[in-house]
Amino acid sequence: MEEKTKLVFKAYLALTEIEKEAFEKKLKEYKSKGFFEKKTFSESFNKSLGPILGAKCAVCGK
C-alpha cells in the first residue's frame, strides 16, 4: 500500500461511525460526478482545506 493510501486509511479508521458514514456518502457523491464536476469539486475542496503532507500553498506560502 502506498504512503498516501496508508495515511488516508489511518485517518478513516480514526473516524467515528457517524463520520465514516458521512465520508462514505461524500465519496459516493464524488465518484458519481463527471470529469469536469470532479475537477471543480477538487479545486473547491483543496482551496478550503489547503495543502497536505507538508506541502506549501503556492498562493499564501503556508
PDB file of N, CA and C in Angstrom:
ATOM      1  N   MET A   1       0.847  -1.171   0.000  1.00  0.00           N
ATOM      2  CA  MET A   1       0.000   0.000   0.000  1.00  0.00           C
ATOM      3  C   MET A   1       0.898   1.243   0.000  1.00  0.00           C
ATOM      4  N   GLU A   2       0.575   2.196  -0.839  1.00  0.00           N
ATOM      5  CA  GLU A   2       1.366   3.433  -0.921  1.00  0.00           C
ATOM      6  C   GLU A   2       1.159   4.288   0.332  1.00  0.00           C
ATOM      7  N   GLU A   3       2.110   5.183   0.597  1.00  0.00           N
ATOM      8  CA  GLU A   3       2.078   6.002   1.807  1.00  0.00           C
ATOM      9  C   GLU A   3       0.832   6.878   1.890  1.00  0.00           C
ATOM     10  N   LYS A   4       0.443   7.505   0.776  1.00  0.00           N
ATOM     11  CA  LYS A   4      -0.756   8.353   0.804  1.00  0.00           C
ATOM     12  C   LYS A   4      -1.991   7.518   1.118  1.00  0.00           C
ATOM     13  N   THR A   5      -2.054   6.312   0.565  1.00  0.00           N
ATOM     14  CA  THR A   5      -3.187   5.429   0.817  1.00  0.00           C
ATOM     15  C   THR A   5      -3.219   5.029   2.284  1.00  0.00           C
ATOM     16  N   LYS A   6      -2.069   4.719   2.840  1.00  0.00           N
ATOM     17  CA  LYS A   6      -1.987   4.364   4.257  1.00  0.00           C
ATOM     18  C   LYS A   6      -2.449   5.527   5.128  1.00  0.00           C
ATOM     19  N   LEU A   7      -2.038   6.732   4.772  1.00  0.00           N
ATOM     20  CA  LEU A   7      -2.407   7.916   5.539  1.00  0.00           C
ATOM     21  C   LEU A   7      -3.919   8.123   5.527  1.00  0.00           C
ATOM     22  N   VAL A   8      -4.523   7.987   4.360  1.00  0.00           N
ATOM     23  CA  VAL A   8      -5.976   8.144   4.240  1.00  0.00           C
ATOM     24  C   VAL A   8      -6.691   7.057   5.028  1.00  0.00           C
ATOM     25  N   PHE A   9      -6.218   5.823   4.923  1.00  0.00           N
ATOM     26  CA  PHE A   9      -6.865   4.715   5.630  1.00  0.00           C
ATOM     27  C   PHE A   9      -6.734   4.883   7.144  1.00  0.00           C
ATOM     28  N   LYS A  10      -5.585   5.323   7.597  1.00  0.00           N
ATOM     29  CA  LYS A  10      -5.379   5.557   9.028  1.00  0.00           C
ATOM     30  C   LYS A  10      -6.340   6.638   9.528  1.00  0.00           C
ATOM     31  N   ALA A  11      -6.480   7.701   8.751  1.00  0.00           N
ATOM     32  CA  ALA A  11      -7.412   8.767   9.121  1.00  0.00           C
ATOM     33  C   ALA A  11      -8.849   8.246   9.138  1.00  0.00           C
ATOM     34  N   TYR A  12      -9.196   7.427   8.157  1.00  0.00           N
ATOM     35  CA  TYR A  12     -10.540   6.844   8.086  1.00  0.00           C
ATOM     36  C   TYR A  12     -10.821   6.010   9.341  1.00  0.00           C
ATOM     37  N   LEU A  13      -9.872   5.203   9.747  1.00  0.00           N
ATOM     38  CA  LEU A  13     -10.057   4.353  10.918  1.00  0.00           C
ATOM     39  C   LEU A  13     -10.232   5.165  12.200  1.00  0.00           C
ATOM     40  N   ALA A  14      -9.704   6.381  12.215  1.00  0.00           N
ATOM     41  CA  ALA A  14      -9.811   7.235  13.396  1.00  0.00           C
ATOM     42  C   ALA A  14     -11.171   7.932  13.491  1.00  0.00           C
ATOM     43  N   LEU A  15     -11.982   7.852  12.444  1.00  0.00           N
ATOM     44  CA  LEU A  15     -13.290   8.499  12.445  1.00  0.00           C
ATOM     45  C   LEU A  15     -14.289   7.718  13.292  1.00  0.00           C
ATOM     46  N   THR A  16     -15.293   8.439  13.784  1.00  0.00           N
ATOM     47  CA  THR A  16     -16.409   7.770  14.452  1.00  0.00           C
ATOM     48  C   THR A  16     -17.270   7.121  13.370  1.00  0.00           C
ATOM     49  N   GLU A  17     -18.202   6.292  13.781  1.00  0.00           N
ATOM     50  CA  GLU A  17     -19.077   5.636  12.798  1.00  0.00           C
ATOM     51  C   GLU A  17     -19.904   6.659  12.026  1.00  0.00           C
ATOM     52  N   ILE A  18     -20.360   7.698  12.701  1.00  0.00           N
ATOM     53  CA  ILE A  18     -21.139   8.750  12.026  1.00  0.00           C
ATOM     54  C   ILE A  18     -20.267   9.480  11.009  1.00  0.00           C
ATOM     55  N   GLU A  19     -19.034   9.774  11.388  1.00  0.00           N
ATOM     56  CA  GLU A  19     -18.108  10.442  10.464  1.00  0.00           C
ATOM     57  C   GLU A  19     -17.785   9.542   9.274  1.00  0.00           C
ATOM     58  N   LYS A  20     -17.629   8.247   9.523  1.00  0.00           N
ATOM     59  CA  LYS A  20     -17.367   7.301   8.432  1.00  0.00           C
ATOM     60  C   LYS A  20     -18.527   7.284   7.444  1.00  0.00           C
ATOM     61  N   GLU A  21     -19.748   7.281   7.969  1.00  0.00           N
ATOM     62  CA  GLU A  21     -20.922   7.301   7.102  1.00  0.00           C
ATOM     63  C   GLU A  21     -20.957   8.573   6.248  1.00  0.00           C
ATOM     64  N   ALA A  22     -20.663   9.712   6.862  1.00  0.00           N
ATOM     65  CA  ALA A  22     -20.657  10.984   6.138  1.00  0.00           C
ATOM     66  C   ALA A  22     -19.571  10.971   5.062  1.00  0.00           C
ATOM     67  N   PHE A  23     -18.400  10.436   5.398  1.00  0.00           N
ATOM     68  CA  PHE A  23     -17.302  10.348   4.435  1.00  0.00           C
ATOM     69  C   PHE A  23     -17.679   9.458   3.260  1.00  0.00           C
ATOM     70  N   GLU A  24     -18.237   8.292   3.567  1.00  0.00           N
ATOM     71  CA  GLU A  24     -18.620   7.348   2.511  1.00  0.00           C
ATOM     72  C   GLU A  24     -19.691   7.948   1.603  1.00  0.00           C
ATOM     73  N   LYS A  25     -20.624   8.690   2.191  1.00  0.00           N
ATOM     74  CA  LYS A  25     -21.665   9.348   1.397  1.00  0.00           C
ATOM     75  C   LYS A  25     -21.037  10.370   0.452  1.00  0.00           C
ATOM     76  N   LYS A  26     -20.109  11.177   0.962  1.00  0.00           N
ATOM     77  CA  LYS A  26     -19.448  12.197   0.140  1.00  0.00           C
ATOM     78  C   LYS A  26     -18.602  11.546  -0.942  1.00  0.00           C
ATOM     79  N   LEU A  27     -17.945  10.428  -0.622  1.00  0.00           N
ATOM     80  CA  LEU A  27     -17.127   9.715  -1.597  1.00  0.00           C
ATOM     81  C   LEU A  27     -17.998   9.168  -2.733  1.00  0.00           C
ATOM     82  N   LYS A  28     -19.139   8.575  -2.388  1.00  0.00           N
ATOM     83  CA  LYS A  28     -20.061   8.069  -3.411  1.00  0.00           C
ATOM     84  C   LYS A  28     -20.541   9.210  -4.301  1.00  0.00           C
ATOM     85  N   GLU A  29     -20.848  10.335  -3.667  1.00  0.00           N
ATOM     86  CA  GLU A  29     -21.291  11.521  -4.393  1.00  0.00           C
ATOM     87  C   GLU A  29     -20.211  11.966  -5.380  1.00  0.00           C
ATOM     88  N   TYR A  30     -18.982  12.016  -4.907  1.00  0.00           N
ATOM     89  CA  TYR A  30     -17.856  12.428  -5.748  1.00  0.00           C
ATOM     90  C   TYR A  30     -17.659  11.467  -6.911  1.00  0.00           C
ATOM     91  N   LYS A  31     -17.697  10.167  -6.634  1.00  0.00           N
ATOM     92  CA  LYS A  31     -17.459   9.160  -7.666  1.00  0.00           C
ATOM     93  C   LYS A  31     -18.540   9.155  -8.737  1.00  0.00           C
ATOM     94  N   SER A  32     -19.716   9.640  -8.411  1.00  0.00           N
ATOM     95  CA  SER A  32     -20.816   9.647  -9.379  1.00  0.00           C
ATOM     96  C   SER A  32     -20.758  10.854 -10.317  1.00  0.00           C
ATOM     97  N   LYS A  33     -19.875  11.805 -10.032  1.00  0.00           N
ATOM     98  CA  LYS A  33     -19.770  13.012 -10.843  1.00  0.00           C
ATOM     99  C   LYS A  33     -18.967  12.753 -12.116  1.00  0.00           C
ATOM    100  N   GLY A  34     -19.158  13.615 -13.086  1.00  0.00           N
ATOM    101  CA  GLY A  34     -18.379  13.554 -14.310  1.00  0.00           C
ATOM    102  C   GLY A  34     -17.021  14.194 -14.118  1.00  0.00           C
ATOM    103  N   PHE A  35     -16.186  14.132 -15.147  1.00  0.00           N
ATOM    104  CA  PHE A  35     -14.809  14.636 -15.074  1.00  0.00           C
ATOM    105  C   PHE A  35     -14.748  16.094 -14.643  1.00  0.00           C
ATOM    106  N   PHE A  36     -15.510  16.967 -15.301  1.00  0.00           N
ATOM    107  CA  PHE A  36     -15.439  18.395 -15.005  1.00  0.00           C
ATOM    108  C   PHE A  36     -16.018  18.722 -13.633  1.00  0.00           C
ATOM    109  N   GLU A  37     -17.071  18.005 -13.238  1.00  0.00           N
ATOM    110  CA  GLU A  37     -17.631  18.200 -11.896  1.00  0.00           C
ATOM    111  C   GLU A  37     -16.615  17.792 -10.833  1.00  0.00           C
ATOM    112  N   LYS A  38     -15.901  16.693 -11.084  1.00  0.00           N
ATOM    113  CA  LYS A  38     -14.869  16.248 -10.139  1.00  0.00           C
ATOM    114  C   LYS A  38     -13.761  17.280 -10.031  1.00  0.00           C
ATOM    115  N   LYS A  39     -13.371  17.836 -11.173  1.00  0.00           N
ATOM    116  CA  LYS A  39     -12.293  18.837 -11.182  1.00  0.00           C
ATOM    117  C   LYS A  39     -12.710  20.067 -10.380  1.00  0.00           C
ATOM    118  N   THR A  40     -13.929  20.548 -10.610  1.00  0.00           N
ATOM    119  CA  THR A  40     -14.437  21.707  -9.883  1.00  0.00           C
ATOM    120  C   THR A  40     -14.527  21.411  -8.392  1.00  0.00           C
ATOM    121  N   PHE A  41     -15.038  20.234  -8.042  1.00  0.00           N
ATOM    122  CA  PHE A  41     -15.150  19.826  -6.641  1.00  0.00           C
ATOM    123  C   PHE A  41     -13.769  19.774  -5.996  1.00  0.00           C
ATOM    124  N   SER A  42     -12.808  19.167  -6.677  1.00  0.00           N
ATOM    125  CA  SER A  42     -11.449  19.039  -6.132  1.00  0.00           C
ATOM    126  C   SER A  42     -10.819  20.401  -5.904  1.00  0.00           C
ATOM    127  N   GLU A  43     -10.958  21.294  -6.874  1.00  0.00           N
ATOM    128  CA  GLU A  43     -10.377  22.632  -6.736  1.00  0.00           C
ATOM    129  C   GLU A  43     -10.997  23.376  -5.559  1.00  0.00           C
ATOM    130  N   SER A  44     -12.301  23.300  -5.437  1.00  0.00           N
ATOM    131  CA  SER A  44     -13.007  23.966  -4.344  1.00  0.00           C
ATOM    132  C   SER A  44     -12.590  23.392  -2.996  1.00  0.00           C
ATOM    133  N   PHE A  45     -12.535  22.072  -2.917  1.00  0.00           N
ATOM    134  CA  PHE A  45     -12.166  21.407  -1.668  1.00  0.00           C
ATOM    135  C   PHE A  45     -10.724  21.719  -1.296  1.00  0.00           C
ATOM    136  N   ASN A  46      -9.832  21.706  -2.266  1.00  0.00           N
ATOM    137  CA  ASN A  46      -8.421  21.997  -1.998  1.00  0.00           C
ATOM    138  C   ASN A  46      -8.226  23.423  -1.501  1.00  0.00           C
ATOM    139  N   LYS A  47      -8.988  24.359  -2.041  1.00  0.00           N
ATOM    140  CA  LYS A  47      -8.887  25.748  -1.587  1.00  0.00           C
ATOM    141  C   LYS A  47      -9.344  25.881  -0.150  1.00  0.00           C
ATOM    142  N   SER A  48     -10.390  25.150   0.230  1.00  0.00           N
ATOM    143  CA  SER A  48     -10.907  25.264   1.593  1.00  0.00           C
ATOM    144  C   SER A  48     -10.033  24.512   2.593  1.00  0.00           C
ATOM    145  N   LEU A  49      -9.431  23.417   2.163  1.00  0.00           N
ATOM    146  CA  LEU A  49      -8.632  22.581   3.060  1.00  0.00           C
ATOM    147  C   LEU A  49      -7.173  23.014   3.105  1.00  0.00           C
ATOM    148  N   GLY A  50      -6.640  23.410   1.975  1.00  0.00           N
ATOM    149  CA  GLY A  50      -5.223  23.763   1.900  1.00  0.00           C
ATOM    150  C   GLY A  50      -4.384  22.550   1.570  1.00  0.00           C
ATOM    151  N   PRO A  51      -3.080  22.739   1.463  1.00  0.00           N
ATOM    152  CA  PRO A  51      -2.182  21.629   1.088  1.00  0.00           C
ATOM    153  C   PRO A  51      -2.041  20.601   2.208  1.00  0.00           C
ATOM    154  N   ILE A  52      -1.676  19.370   1.814  1.00  0.00           N
ATOM    155  CA  ILE A  52      -1.469  18.300   2.794  1.00  0.00           C
ATOM    156  C   ILE A  52      -0.068  17.731   2.650  1.00  0.00           C
ATOM    157  N   LEU A  53       0.288  16.905   3.571  1.00  0.00           N
ATOM    158  CA  LEU A  53       1.583  16.208   3.577  1.00  0.00           C
ATOM    159  C   LEU A  53       2.767  17.168   3.563  1.00  0.00           C
ATOM    160  N   GLY A  54       2.640  18.273   4.273  1.00  0.00           N
ATOM    161  CA  GLY A  54       3.751  19.200   4.403  1.00  0.00           C
ATOM    162  C   GLY A  54       3.983  20.089   3.195  1.00  0.00           C
ATOM    163  N   ALA A  55       3.139  19.992   2.194  1.00  0.00           N
ATOM    164  CA  ALA A  55       3.280  20.835   1.008  1.00  0.00           C
ATOM    165  C   ALA A  55       2.933  22.269   1.374  1.00  0.00           C
ATOM    166  N   LYS A  56       3.507  23.212   0.657  1.00  0.00           N
ATOM    167  CA  LYS A  56       3.216  24.617   0.895  1.00  0.00           C
ATOM    168  C   LYS A  56       2.319  25.138  -0.204  1.00  0.00           C
ATOM    169  N   CYS A  57       1.405  25.986   0.190  1.00  0.00           N
ATOM    170  CA  CYS A  57       0.479  26.597  -0.754  1.00  0.00           C
ATOM    171  C   CYS A  57       1.255  27.583  -1.634  1.00  0.00           C
ATOM    172  N   ALA A  58       1.058  27.467  -2.945  1.00  0.00           N
ATOM    173  CA  ALA A  58       1.733  28.350  -3.891  1.00  0.00           C
ATOM    174  C   ALA A  58       1.255  29.797  -3.760  1.00  0.00           C
ATOM    175  N   VAL A  59       0.061  29.984  -3.242  1.00  0.00           N
ATOM    176  CA  VAL A  59      -0.502  31.325  -3.127  1.00  0.00           C
ATOM    177  C   VAL A  59      -0.084  32.016  -1.832  1.00  0.00           C
ATOM    178  N   CYS A  60      -0.322  31.368  -0.688  1.00  0.00           N
ATOM    179  CA  CYS A  60      -0.071  32.029   0.591  1.00  0.00           C
ATOM    180  C   CYS A  60       1.232  31.611   1.273  1.00  0.00           C
ATOM    181  N   GLY A  61       1.848  30.536   0.790  1.00  0.00           N
ATOM    182  CA  GLY A  61       3.111  30.092   1.385  1.00  0.00           C
ATOM    183  C   GLY A  61       2.961  29.284   2.662  1.00  0.00           C
ATOM    184  N   LYS A  62       1.727  29.048   3.094  1.00  0.00           N
ATOM    185  CA  LYS A  62       1.503  28.264   4.328  1.00  0.00           C
ATOM    186  C   LYS A  62       1.512  26.787   4.023  1.00  0.00           C
TER     187      LYS A  62
END
